[in-house]
Short mmCIF file of C-alpha atoms in Angstrom, two decimals:
data_model
loop_
_atom_site.label_atom_id
_atom_site.label_comp_id
_atom_site.label_asym_id
_atom_site.label_seq_id
_atom_site.Cartn_x
_atom_site.Cartn_y
_atom_site.Cartn_z
CA MET A 11 -0.02 -0.05 -0.23
CA ALA A 12 1.19 3.30 -1.31
CA THR A 13 0.47 6.17 1.47
CA VAL A 14 0.72 9.89 0.28
CA VAL A 15 1.38 11.66 4.14
CA GLN A 16 0.90 15.21 4.39
CA TYR A 17 2.45 16.87 7.19
CA PRO A 18 1.10 19.33 9.17
CA ALA A 19 2.27 22.99 7.29
CA ARG A 20 4.61 25.43 8.60
CA SER A 21 1.93 28.66 9.94
CA GLY A 22 5.31 30.91 10.44
CA ARG A 23 3.77 32.88 13.38
CA ASN A 24 6.95 32.44 15.70
CA SER A 25 9.34 33.89 12.96
CA GLU A 26 6.14 36.58 12.18
CA LEU A 27 6.75 37.43 16.51
CA THR A 28 10.63 37.76 16.11
CA LEU A 29 10.20 39.97 13.09
CA THR A 30 7.48 41.59 14.81
CA LEU A 31 9.66 42.42 17.40
CA LEU A 32 12.38 43.65 15.40
CA ALA A 33 10.05 45.90 13.46
CA ILE A 34 8.70 47.62 16.89
CA ALA A 35 12.69 47.78 18.22
CA LEU A 36 13.23 49.61 14.49
CA GLY A 37 10.33 52.75 15.36
CA VAL A 38 11.50 52.75 19.30
CA GLY A 39 14.65 52.92 18.37
CA GLY A 40 14.59 55.73 16.13
CA TYR A 41 12.72 57.72 18.96
CA LEU A 42 15.17 56.79 21.48
CA SER A 43 18.14 57.64 18.97
CA VAL A 44 16.73 61.32 18.98
CA MET A 45 15.50 61.96 22.47
CA ALA A 46 19.43 60.87 23.12
CA PHE A 47 20.30 64.68 21.32
CA HIS A 48 17.30 66.36 22.41
CA PRO A 49 16.87 66.16 25.85
CA GLU A 50 13.70 68.16 25.70
CA ALA A 51 11.68 65.37 23.52
CA PRO A 52 8.25 65.39 24.84
CA ALA A 53 7.65 62.70 27.33
CA LEU A 54 4.51 62.15 24.87
CA TRP A 55 6.88 60.30 22.74
CA TYR A 56 6.46 57.27 25.43
CA TRP A 57 2.93 56.95 24.31
CA HIS A 58 4.36 56.95 20.80
CA CYS A 59 6.38 54.13 21.32
CA ALA A 60 3.86 52.19 23.22
CA GLY A 61 1.67 52.66 19.94
CA ILE A 62 3.91 51.32 17.99
CA ALA A 63 4.20 48.19 19.63
CA PHE A 64 0.78 47.39 20.75
CA SER A 65 -0.33 48.11 16.71
CA GLY A 66 2.38 45.49 16.07
CA LEU A 67 1.47 43.08 19.03
CA VAL A 68 -2.36 43.12 18.45
CA LEU A 69 -2.13 42.31 14.31
CA HIS A 70 0.32 39.59 15.38
CA LEU A 71 -1.92 38.36 17.43
CA ALA A 72 -4.75 38.62 15.32
CA LEU A 73 -3.26 36.85 12.64
CA ARG A 74 -2.82 33.86 14.86
CA ILE A 75 -6.31 33.41 14.78
CA LEU A 76 -7.82 34.86 11.73
CA ALA A 77 -5.24 34.05 9.46
CA PRO A 78 -2.70 31.16 10.36
CA PHE A 79 -1.27 30.91 7.65
CA ALA A 80 -0.79 34.71 5.85
CA ASP A 81 3.23 35.36 5.29
CA PRO A 82 4.88 36.20 8.53
CA VAL A 83 6.97 38.76 6.72
CA ILE A 84 4.59 41.15 5.18
CA MET A 85 2.72 42.99 8.54
CA PRO A 86 6.30 43.13 10.00
CA ILE A 87 7.90 45.13 7.22
CA ALA A 88 4.84 47.63 7.20
CA LEU A 89 5.23 47.69 10.83
CA ALA A 90 8.43 48.75 10.80
CA LEU A 91 8.25 51.10 7.83
CA ASN A 92 5.77 53.10 9.62
CA GLY A 93 7.45 53.08 12.86
CA ILE A 94 10.64 54.87 10.98
CA GLY A 95 8.05 57.25 9.41
CA LEU A 96 6.71 57.70 12.56
CA ALA A 97 9.72 58.70 14.47
CA MET A 98 11.28 61.07 11.35
CA ILE A 99 8.15 62.98 11.68
CA SER A 100 8.01 63.53 15.55
CA ARG A 101 11.74 64.25 15.08
CA LEU A 102 10.71 67.07 12.60
CA ASP A 103 8.00 68.50 14.83
CA LEU A 104 10.78 69.49 17.62
CA GLU A 105 12.34 71.66 14.87
CA TYR A 106 9.00 73.04 13.99
CA MET A 107 8.12 73.88 17.15
CA ARG A 108 11.33 75.30 17.89
CA MET A 109 10.51 77.69 14.99
CA ASN A 110 7.48 78.90 15.67
CA THR A 111 6.03 80.35 13.29
CA PRO A 112 2.59 79.64 11.83
CA ALA A 113 3.63 78.00 8.41
CA SER A 114 6.20 75.63 10.81
CA LEU A 115 3.33 74.81 13.62
CA ALA A 116 1.12 74.01 10.92
CA GLN A 117 3.71 71.41 9.74
CA ILE A 118 2.73 69.37 13.07
CA SER A 119 1.95 66.11 13.02
CA GLY A 120 3.69 63.46 14.71
CA ASP A 121 0.47 63.10 17.36
CA LYS A 122 -2.08 62.74 14.07
CA GLN A 123 0.01 60.13 12.80
CA LEU A 124 0.19 58.22 15.84
CA ILE A 125 -3.50 58.28 16.09
CA MET A 126 -3.79 57.09 12.38
CA THR A 127 -1.39 54.23 12.82
CA LEU A 128 -3.71 52.99 15.68
CA VAL A 129 -6.91 53.91 13.48
CA ALA A 130 -4.87 52.25 10.14
CA ALA A 131 -4.00 48.85 12.40
CA GLY A 132 -7.78 48.90 13.59
CA GLY A 133 -8.72 49.21 9.48
CA ALA A 134 -6.87 46.29 8.96
CA LEU A 135 -7.76 44.17 11.71
CA THR A 136 -11.53 44.92 10.73
CA ILE A 137 -10.84 43.42 7.10
CA LEU A 138 -9.08 40.28 8.50
CA VAL A 139 -12.16 40.03 11.00
CA CYS A 140 -15.43 40.89 8.28
CA PHE A 141 -13.65 39.17 5.12
CA ARG A 142 -12.32 35.84 5.74
CA ASP A 143 -11.97 35.13 2.38
CA HIS A 144 -10.57 37.49 -0.52
CA ARG A 145 -12.54 36.04 -3.54
CA PHE A 146 -15.54 37.93 -1.29
CA PHE A 147 -14.57 41.09 -3.02
CA ARG A 148 -14.76 40.17 -6.82
CA LYS A 149 -18.77 40.26 -6.13
CA PHE A 150 -18.50 43.91 -5.89
CA ALA A 151 -15.91 44.70 -8.94
CA TRP A 152 -18.03 47.03 -10.56
CA ALA A 153 -19.66 48.49 -7.54
CA GLY A 154 -15.61 48.95 -6.43
CA LEU A 155 -15.12 51.07 -10.02
CA ILE A 156 -18.28 53.21 -9.29
CA LEU A 157 -17.02 53.89 -5.79
CA GLY A 158 -13.90 54.75 -6.58
CA ILE A 159 -15.33 57.04 -9.62
CA LEU A 160 -17.24 58.88 -6.75
CA LEU A 161 -14.41 59.22 -4.45
CA MET A 162 -12.62 60.78 -7.31
CA MET A 163 -15.56 63.34 -8.26
CA ALA A 164 -15.94 64.26 -4.94
CA THR A 165 -12.69 66.38 -4.65
CA LEU A 166 -14.74 68.45 -7.34
CA ILE A 167 -17.72 69.25 -5.42
CA PRO A 168 -17.38 73.12 -4.93
CA GLY A 169 -17.31 73.54 -0.92
CA LEU A 170 -16.17 69.85 -0.48
CA GLY A 171 -13.28 70.21 -2.44
CA VAL A 172 -9.73 71.78 -1.37
CA LYS A 173 -7.32 73.19 -3.64
CA SER A 174 -3.44 72.22 -2.22
CA TYR A 175 -0.55 73.44 -4.34
CA GLY A 176 -2.30 73.86 -7.71
CA ALA A 177 -4.31 70.11 -7.47
CA TYR A 178 -8.20 69.44 -6.90
CA ILE A 179 -7.31 66.11 -4.29
CA SER A 180 -8.65 66.69 -0.74
CA ILE A 181 -11.81 66.85 0.52
CA ARG A 182 -12.68 68.83 4.24
CA ILE A 183 -15.68 66.96 6.50
CA LEU A 184 -15.80 68.15 9.92
CA GLY A 185 -12.85 70.22 9.93
CA GLN A 186 -10.58 67.16 8.70
CA SER A 187 -8.78 67.36 5.58
CA ILE A 188 -8.96 63.60 3.58
CA GLN A 189 -7.72 62.57 0.31
CA PRO A 190 -9.82 60.37 -1.24
CA ASN A 191 -7.80 59.15 -4.34
CA GLU A 192 -6.00 57.07 -1.72
CA PHE A 193 -9.16 54.96 -1.35
CA ALA A 194 -9.96 55.42 -4.77
CA LYS A 195 -6.97 53.07 -5.88
CA LEU A 196 -7.86 50.19 -4.06
CA CYS A 197 -11.15 50.46 -5.48
CA LEU A 198 -9.83 50.44 -9.22
CA ALA A 199 -7.75 47.83 -7.94
CA ILE A 200 -10.56 45.40 -6.96
CA PHE A 201 -12.79 46.27 -10.10
CA PHE A 202 -9.53 45.87 -12.35
CA ALA A 203 -8.79 41.89 -11.01
CA GLY A 204 -12.24 41.59 -11.29
CA TYR A 205 -13.33 42.17 -15.00
CA LEU A 206 -9.67 40.70 -16.03
CA GLU A 207 -10.03 37.89 -13.92
CA TYR A 208 -13.96 37.18 -16.06
CA ARG A 209 -12.65 38.29 -19.51
CA ARG A 210 -8.80 37.22 -19.38
CA ASP A 211 -8.64 34.78 -22.17
CA SER A 212 -10.56 36.86 -24.50
CA LEU A 213 -8.36 39.76 -24.01
CA ALA A 214 -5.66 37.05 -24.78
CA ILE A 215 -6.86 35.22 -27.63
CA ALA A 216 -9.42 36.40 -29.11
CA GLY A 217 -8.10 39.37 -31.11
CA LYS A 218 -6.37 40.16 -34.05
CA LYS A 219 -2.57 40.20 -34.25
CA ILE A 220 -1.11 43.12 -35.85
CA LEU A 221 2.88 42.49 -36.39
CA PHE A 222 3.94 41.67 -32.93
CA LEU A 223 1.01 43.10 -30.99
CA GLN A 224 -1.89 40.94 -29.63
CA LEU A 225 -5.09 43.26 -30.04
CA PRO A 226 -8.31 42.39 -28.52
CA ARG A 227 -11.77 42.60 -29.21
CA TRP A 228 -13.21 45.85 -28.83
CA ARG A 229 -16.43 44.35 -26.87
CA ASP A 230 -13.67 42.61 -24.75
CA PHE A 231 -11.40 45.81 -23.94
CA LEU A 232 -14.02 48.86 -24.46
CA PRO A 233 -15.53 48.36 -20.96
CA LEU A 234 -11.86 48.38 -19.59
CA LEU A 235 -10.79 51.17 -21.43
CA VAL A 236 -13.55 53.04 -20.52
CA ALA A 237 -13.58 53.03 -17.03
CA TRP A 238 -9.69 53.61 -17.08
CA LEU A 239 -10.42 56.65 -19.29
CA ALA A 240 -12.94 57.84 -17.02
CA SER A 241 -11.01 57.67 -13.85
CA LEU A 242 -8.00 59.15 -16.05
CA ALA A 243 -10.27 61.79 -16.90
CA LEU A 244 -11.14 62.53 -13.38
CA LEU A 245 -7.45 62.96 -11.82
CA VAL A 246 -6.61 65.22 -14.92
CA ALA A 247 -9.41 67.33 -13.90
CA GLN A 248 -8.49 67.39 -10.04
CA LYS A 249 -4.56 67.91 -11.94
CA ASP A 250 -3.50 65.06 -9.65
CA LEU A 251 -0.96 63.79 -12.39
CA GLY A 252 0.85 61.62 -9.62
CA VAL A 253 -2.02 59.36 -9.24
CA ALA A 254 -3.06 59.57 -12.70
CA LEU A 255 0.55 58.03 -13.44
CA LEU A 256 0.84 55.61 -10.70
CA MET A 257 -3.12 54.49 -11.75
CA PHE A 258 -1.74 54.16 -15.39
CA THR A 259 1.28 51.97 -14.49
CA ILE A 260 -0.66 49.72 -12.54
CA PHE A 261 -3.11 49.56 -15.11
CA VAL A 262 -0.71 47.97 -17.66
CA ALA A 263 1.09 45.78 -15.03
CA VAL A 264 -1.81 44.07 -14.18
CA LEU A 265 -3.75 43.07 -17.67
CA TYR A 266 0.06 42.16 -18.68
CA VAL A 267 -0.74 39.43 -15.92
CA ALA A 268 -3.34 38.63 -17.21
CA THR A 269 -2.75 38.17 -20.37
CA ASP A 270 0.81 37.21 -20.67
CA ARG A 271 1.05 39.40 -23.54
CA PRO A 272 4.58 41.48 -23.78
CA SER A 273 2.81 43.37 -26.01
CA TRP A 274 0.76 45.59 -23.66
CA ILE A 275 3.62 46.64 -21.82
CA ILE A 276 4.74 48.35 -25.37
CA PHE A 277 1.39 49.95 -25.93
CA GLY A 278 1.40 51.31 -22.29
CA ALA A 279 4.72 52.40 -22.93
CA LEU A 280 3.65 54.27 -26.42
CA LEU A 281 0.87 55.35 -25.22
CA MET A 282 2.53 57.33 -22.26
CA VAL A 283 4.41 59.59 -24.31
CA PRO A 284 1.35 61.32 -26.06
CA LEU A 285 -0.25 61.18 -22.78
CA ALA A 286 2.56 63.46 -21.34
CA VAL A 287 2.69 65.39 -23.94
CA LEU A 288 -0.79 66.42 -23.46
CA ALA A 289 -0.71 66.96 -19.79
CA TYR A 290 2.82 69.27 -20.01
CA THR A 291 1.12 71.29 -22.62
CA MET A 292 -2.86 71.60 -20.91
CA PHE A 293 -1.14 72.65 -17.48
CA SER A 294 1.19 75.10 -15.83
CA HIS A 295 2.08 73.36 -12.93
CA VAL A 296 3.39 70.59 -15.03
CA LYS A 297 5.24 72.86 -17.26
CA GLU A 298 7.01 74.18 -13.75
CA ARG A 299 7.57 71.13 -12.31
CA VAL A 300 9.28 70.14 -16.39
CA SER A 301 11.51 73.16 -15.79
CA ASN A 302 12.17 72.39 -11.78
CA TRP A 303 13.70 69.37 -12.82
CA LEU A 304 15.64 70.20 -16.40
CA ASP A 305 16.92 73.37 -15.00
CA ALA A 306 16.54 73.17 -11.09
CA PHE A 307 19.86 74.70 -10.08
CA ASN A 308 19.27 77.67 -12.31
CA PRO A 309 18.72 80.80 -9.96
CA ALA A 310 16.14 82.04 -11.53
CA VAL A 311 13.97 78.90 -11.34
CA ILE A 312 15.28 78.47 -7.58
CA ASP A 313 13.88 82.33 -6.56
CA ARG A 314 10.75 81.94 -8.61
CA PRO A 315 7.05 81.38 -6.80
CA GLY A 316 6.84 77.69 -7.07
CA GLY A 317 10.14 77.27 -7.93
CA SER A 318 12.99 74.31 -7.55
CA TYR A 319 13.98 75.99 -4.33
CA GLN A 320 12.10 72.99 -2.41
CA LEU A 321 14.32 70.24 -4.82
CA VAL A 322 17.46 71.84 -4.72
CA ASN A 323 17.18 71.80 -0.56
CA GLY A 324 16.16 68.40 -0.57
CA LEU A 325 19.26 67.30 -2.63
CA PHE A 326 21.68 69.29 -0.66
CA GLY A 327 20.25 67.40 2.37
CA ILE A 328 20.66 64.09 0.49
CA ALA A 329 24.53 64.79 -0.31
CA SER A 330 24.74 66.05 3.35
CA GLY A 331 23.99 62.94 4.72
CA GLY A 332 27.44 60.96 2.62
CA LEU A 333 27.00 57.13 3.30
CA SER A 334 26.66 56.87 7.01
CA GLY A 335 24.18 59.83 7.68
CA ASN A 336 24.88 62.77 10.30
CA GLY A 337 23.02 60.95 12.69
CA TRP A 338 19.02 60.26 13.24
CA GLY A 339 18.24 64.29 15.49
CA ARG A 340 21.46 65.76 14.15
CA GLY A 341 20.48 66.95 10.36
CA GLN A 342 19.10 70.20 9.50
CA ALA A 343 16.09 68.23 7.07
CA TRP A 344 13.58 70.74 7.79
CA LEU A 345 15.39 73.50 5.84
CA THR A 346 12.91 71.73 3.13
CA ALA A 347 9.19 72.36 2.60
CA LEU A 348 7.45 69.02 3.33
CA ALA A 349 10.01 67.20 5.17
CA ASN A 350 7.62 64.87 6.84
CA SER A 351 5.37 64.41 3.72
CA ASP A 352 6.74 64.56 0.38
CA PHE A 353 10.07 65.27 1.15
CA ILE A 354 10.70 62.57 4.29
CA VAL A 355 12.90 60.43 1.91
CA SER A 356 15.46 62.85 1.44
CA ALA A 357 15.00 63.50 5.49
CA LEU A 358 15.45 59.87 6.59
CA THR A 359 18.55 60.28 4.24
CA GLU A 360 20.16 62.81 5.42
CA GLU A 361 20.31 61.93 8.77
CA LEU A 362 20.73 57.91 8.44
CA GLY A 363 22.55 58.37 5.63
CA LEU A 364 22.80 56.40 2.01
CA THR A 365 23.69 53.21 3.68
CA GLY A 366 20.64 53.54 5.93
CA MET A 367 17.93 54.99 2.89
CA LEU A 368 19.00 51.48 0.96
CA ALA A 369 18.59 49.24 3.85
CA ILE A 370 14.68 51.29 4.33
CA PHE A 371 14.42 50.25 0.14
CA LEU A 372 15.48 46.93 0.95
CA LEU A 373 12.36 46.55 3.27
CA TYR A 374 10.35 47.85 0.23
CA LEU A 375 11.74 45.26 -1.84
CA ILE A 376 11.28 42.41 0.40
CA LEU A 377 7.50 43.58 0.78
CA VAL A 378 6.66 43.80 -2.78
CA GLN A 379 8.75 40.85 -3.68
CA ARG A 380 6.52 38.48 -0.95
CA GLY A 381 3.28 40.42 -2.12
CA LEU A 382 4.39 38.84 -5.58
CA ARG A 383 5.19 36.13 -4.24
CA THR A 384 1.62 35.16 -2.72
CA ALA A 385 0.37 36.24 -6.33
CA MET A 386 2.40 33.52 -7.84
CA GLY A 387 0.88 30.80 -4.77
CA VAL A 388 -2.83 32.10 -4.70
CA ARG A 389 -4.58 29.05 -6.82
CA ASP A 390 -7.72 32.00 -8.07
CA GLY A 391 -7.14 34.19 -10.74
CA PHE A 392 -8.46 37.13 -8.84
CA GLY A 393 -6.65 36.85 -5.91
CA LYS A 394 -3.27 36.67 -8.16
CA LEU A 395 -4.63 39.86 -9.93
CA LEU A 396 -5.53 41.90 -6.79
CA ALA A 397 -2.46 40.83 -4.98
CA THR A 398 -0.57 41.82 -8.33
CA ALA A 399 -2.11 45.17 -7.89
CA ILE A 400 -1.53 46.11 -4.65
CA SER A 401 2.32 45.17 -4.51
CA PHE A 402 3.15 46.32 -7.82
CA GLY A 403 1.36 49.88 -6.52
CA ILE A 404 3.67 50.15 -3.71
CA GLY A 405 6.97 49.57 -5.83
CA ALA A 406 5.77 51.92 -8.52
CA GLN A 407 4.40 54.50 -6.26
CA LEU A 408 8.16 54.29 -4.20
CA PHE A 409 10.05 55.04 -7.50
CA ILE A 410 8.01 57.52 -8.37
CA VAL A 411 8.55 59.48 -5.43
CA VAL A 412 12.03 58.80 -5.27
CA GLY A 413 12.32 59.62 -8.84
CA GLY A 414 11.14 62.74 -7.94
CA ILE A 415 13.04 63.54 -5.20
CA THR A 416 16.46 62.63 -6.90
CA ARG A 417 15.65 64.23 -10.02
CA LEU A 418 15.23 60.96 -11.93
CA ILE A 419 11.91 62.07 -13.09
CA PRO A 420 9.92 65.19 -12.48
CA SER A 421 8.53 65.37 -9.06
CA THR A 422 5.10 64.15 -8.81
CA GLY A 423 3.63 65.08 -5.19
CA LEU A 424 2.88 61.61 -4.21
CA THR A 425 4.40 60.72 -0.88
CA THR A 426 6.21 57.88 0.21
CA PRO A 427 3.57 54.18 1.27
CA PHE A 428 3.58 53.87 5.27
CA VAL A 429 6.55 55.99 5.90
CA ALA A 430 5.42 59.93 4.86
CA ALA A 431 2.84 62.09 6.57
CA GLY A 432 -0.61 61.38 5.62
CA GLY A 433 -3.57 60.27 7.46
CA ALA A 434 -5.73 58.77 4.21
CA SER A 435 -2.52 57.10 2.57
CA LEU A 436 -1.88 55.34 5.50
CA PHE A 437 -4.89 54.04 6.66
CA ALA A 438 -5.66 53.09 3.06
CA ASN A 439 -1.67 51.11 2.65
CA TRP A 440 -2.75 49.26 5.78
CA ILE A 441 -6.00 48.07 4.41
CA GLY A 442 -3.91 46.91 1.41
CA ILE A 443 -1.90 45.37 3.66
CA ALA A 444 -4.47 43.35 5.46
CA ILE A 445 -6.21 42.06 2.32
CA LEU A 446 -2.89 41.10 0.92
CA LEU A 447 -2.35 38.88 4.08
CA ARG A 448 -5.89 37.68 3.12
CA ILE A 449 -4.46 36.22 -0.54
CA SER A 450 -1.65 35.27 0.73
CA ASP A 451 -3.54 32.95 3.66
CA SER A 452 -5.11 31.45 1.00
CA ALA A 453 -2.24 30.77 -0.96
CA ARG A 454 -0.22 29.10 1.62
CA ARG A 455 -3.18 27.08 3.07
CA PRO A 456 -2.59 23.28 3.24
CA ARG A 457 -4.46 21.55 0.58
CA PRO A 458 -7.67 18.61 1.73
CA ALA A 459 -5.17 15.47 3.17
CA PRO A 460 -4.96 12.75 0.06
CA VAL A 461 -6.42 9.53 0.19
CA THR A 462 -5.27 6.19 0.69
CA LEU A 463 -4.19 4.36 -2.21
CA ASP A 464 -4.79 0.15 -1.72
CA ALA A 465 -2.77 -1.45 -3.91
CA LYS A 466 -5.25 -4.81 -3.72
CA SER A 467 -7.77 -2.89 -5.67
CA GLN A 468 -8.91 -4.06 -8.72
CA PRO A 469 -10.05 -2.20 -11.77
CA GLY A 470 -14.13 -2.42 -12.10
CA GLN A 471 -13.83 -3.40 -8.34
CA ASN A 472 -16.83 -1.24 -6.13
CA ASN A 473 -14.79 -0.57 -3.70
CA GLY A 474 -14.45 2.99 -2.59
CA THR A 475 -11.54 3.29 -5.09
CA SER A 476 -11.54 3.95 -8.79
CA GLY A 477 -9.97 1.46 -11.27
CA THR A 478 -7.30 3.78 -11.94
CA ASN A 479 -5.64 3.27 -8.41
CA SER A 480 -3.56 0.53 -9.82
CA ALA A 481 -1.95 2.74 -12.36
CA VAL A 482 -1.37 5.71 -10.11
CA GLU A 483 0.29 3.28 -7.49
CA ALA A 484 2.64 2.15 -10.29
CA ILE A 485 3.62 5.62 -11.27
CA LEU A 486 4.01 6.96 -7.18
CA GLY A 487 5.87 3.95 -6.58
CA ALA A 488 7.18 3.67 -3.19
CA PRO A 489 5.17 5.29 -0.15
CA THR A 490 6.13 8.85 -0.37
CA GLU A 491 5.88 11.70 1.97
CA VAL A 492 4.82 15.08 0.92
CA VAL A 493 5.52 18.36 2.99
CA ASN A 494 3.74 21.52 2.48
CA ARG A 495 6.19 24.29 3.10
#
């Protein structure tokens, strides 16, 4: 008799606990490093450290119960990035309070970021409690499209939308500013994943082929194209071209994964050129950002309103950090405008150096890699596409942000995921992590126990096994063991 034995799968929760403690140590260590150089640091910071520890341990305990086979690396990395960002934001608050000007005091956001960290962790916990199967979101693919468009339209409503730095990207509710586009990205990712799972075969093989480009049938591609163009048009109307660029890259990436056609990448790259030219000709602030990018060190460009002063300051901050940095709490990152949000990467590089920043980039790389690994391991098409959209979105957003700060591409105004100040961005990113954890739990969950094959079974006998058991046994040979990793 040949028996296939399946040992209990490793859940990885003990490894996750170790990584969670290390992630907490990174955030708390950042606070302690700043406090070593700044004795005037408020005692409230100890509550910040407790908040980081509380969020991580609660999420770990929840995963042990609600998603025992979820990837053990994803949550600790997100927590580590969140803690590092919170420590840097609080460190900059010290300088803003010392400057004691209305503009600087308006940038104090450490306490708000702590509150949003707890709220975001609670949101992630809610997702894990309420949704035990990621395929539940597939039922609301079209609802996700409608909700995403409504969220983006909300910023254009007079009296509700708020103009900030030339773009309508926020709404004000009960005195609080919220960026609904952060949540619209998740809604549109659910729509893209649901629709492409349903139409993936038609989009891949049913159309005409011109040279090396595989074109889809219009009736398959038109609904997707209309939804994407409507979203893009709303983002252009808001002048939020950073999110528009991010949504474009996510759309092309998910379409490529769904169809396995490299022609979509070529088509997307070719389409990006006329869209970029159109944005440059239509919007004055896009022209300013391109000018800041190409001629950043020109004194006339630096001194003009909306010029490259912020970009140049950020570059000098990165340069002053060198290889090992000035030390956490010993830089002058506050000299750069919006150092706690748009330019927090330059602030971290100035104080932690190139070595420290590369270590943070490595955390992002591992997070994206584990997300894409989850996409490869899950067994349903919807989960693959949704995990790809979330993971690739985090990586693409980081590339766009860092590219703008280092003058690789024009600045777009996007925020660094998990690290930069911004409650809506932090909350939406933690919701994405919760969905990714739910998908990874399904991907790593062991399959049902196999049957036992009886060598005495004969073809045609009605003994609970099929007549092909002898052939299967011949293939299996001696008793084997299968271990689920």
